[in-house]
């Protein structure tokens, strides 16, 4: 199981190679007005993506962080 799968394992998604991503997006939902819509939480995949974006956009970065 990869890191992204661990962040989203509570969604109980079938992890087939060809359908995994579509299943994730289907389960997360697309209407924030619905109760079952999955919202970002502290420490989840969206925090990780945000940190990657900050690093990419940092003009003073010096290589890959440890």
XYZ file of C-alpha atoms in Angstrom:
66
model
C 0.000 0.000 0.000
C 1.392 3.391 -1.002
C 1.340 6.651 0.939
C -1.664 8.099 -0.878
C -3.601 4.873 -0.354
C -2.821 5.086 3.383
C -4.165 8.645 3.551
C -7.377 7.532 1.866
C -7.751 3.976 3.196
C -10.846 4.934 5.225
C -12.654 5.312 1.880
C -12.394 1.521 1.427
C -11.509 1.716 -2.281
C -10.833 -1.223 -4.589
C -7.149 -0.807 -5.499
C -7.101 -2.172 -9.039
C -4.434 -0.496 -11.174
C -6.798 0.639 -13.926
C -9.707 1.810 -11.762
C -8.151 3.032 -8.503
C -7.979 6.760 -9.296
C -11.489 6.911 -10.742
C -12.824 5.050 -7.683
C -11.082 7.535 -5.359
C -12.610 10.539 -7.119
C -16.055 8.902 -7.229
C -15.904 8.182 -3.494
C -14.622 11.676 -2.609
C -17.559 13.286 -4.378
C -17.884 16.463 -6.385
C -20.585 18.425 -4.539
C -19.342 20.145 -1.365
C -22.963 20.742 -0.321
C -23.513 17.002 0.276
C -22.743 15.395 3.657
C -20.812 12.531 2.033
C -18.414 14.927 0.253
C -14.869 14.274 1.539
C -13.300 17.458 2.913
C -9.599 18.090 3.547
C -8.356 17.428 7.092
C -5.121 18.160 8.927
C -2.304 15.805 7.972
C -3.988 14.360 4.905
C -2.891 14.102 1.292
C -3.868 17.726 0.626
C -1.394 18.962 3.255
C 1.293 16.970 1.456
C 0.311 18.398 -1.947
C 0.339 21.904 -0.435
C 3.874 21.394 0.892
C 5.021 20.169 -2.519
C 3.485 23.257 -4.162
C 5.184 25.557 -1.627
C 8.540 23.902 -2.306
C 8.118 24.090 -6.089
C 7.203 27.774 -5.903
C 9.992 28.726 -3.461
C 12.546 30.748 -5.458
C 15.130 30.203 -2.681
C 14.949 26.392 -2.559
C 18.230 24.525 -2.623
C 17.711 21.012 -3.876
C 15.450 18.298 -2.571
C 14.543 18.538 1.155
C 15.565 15.723 3.480
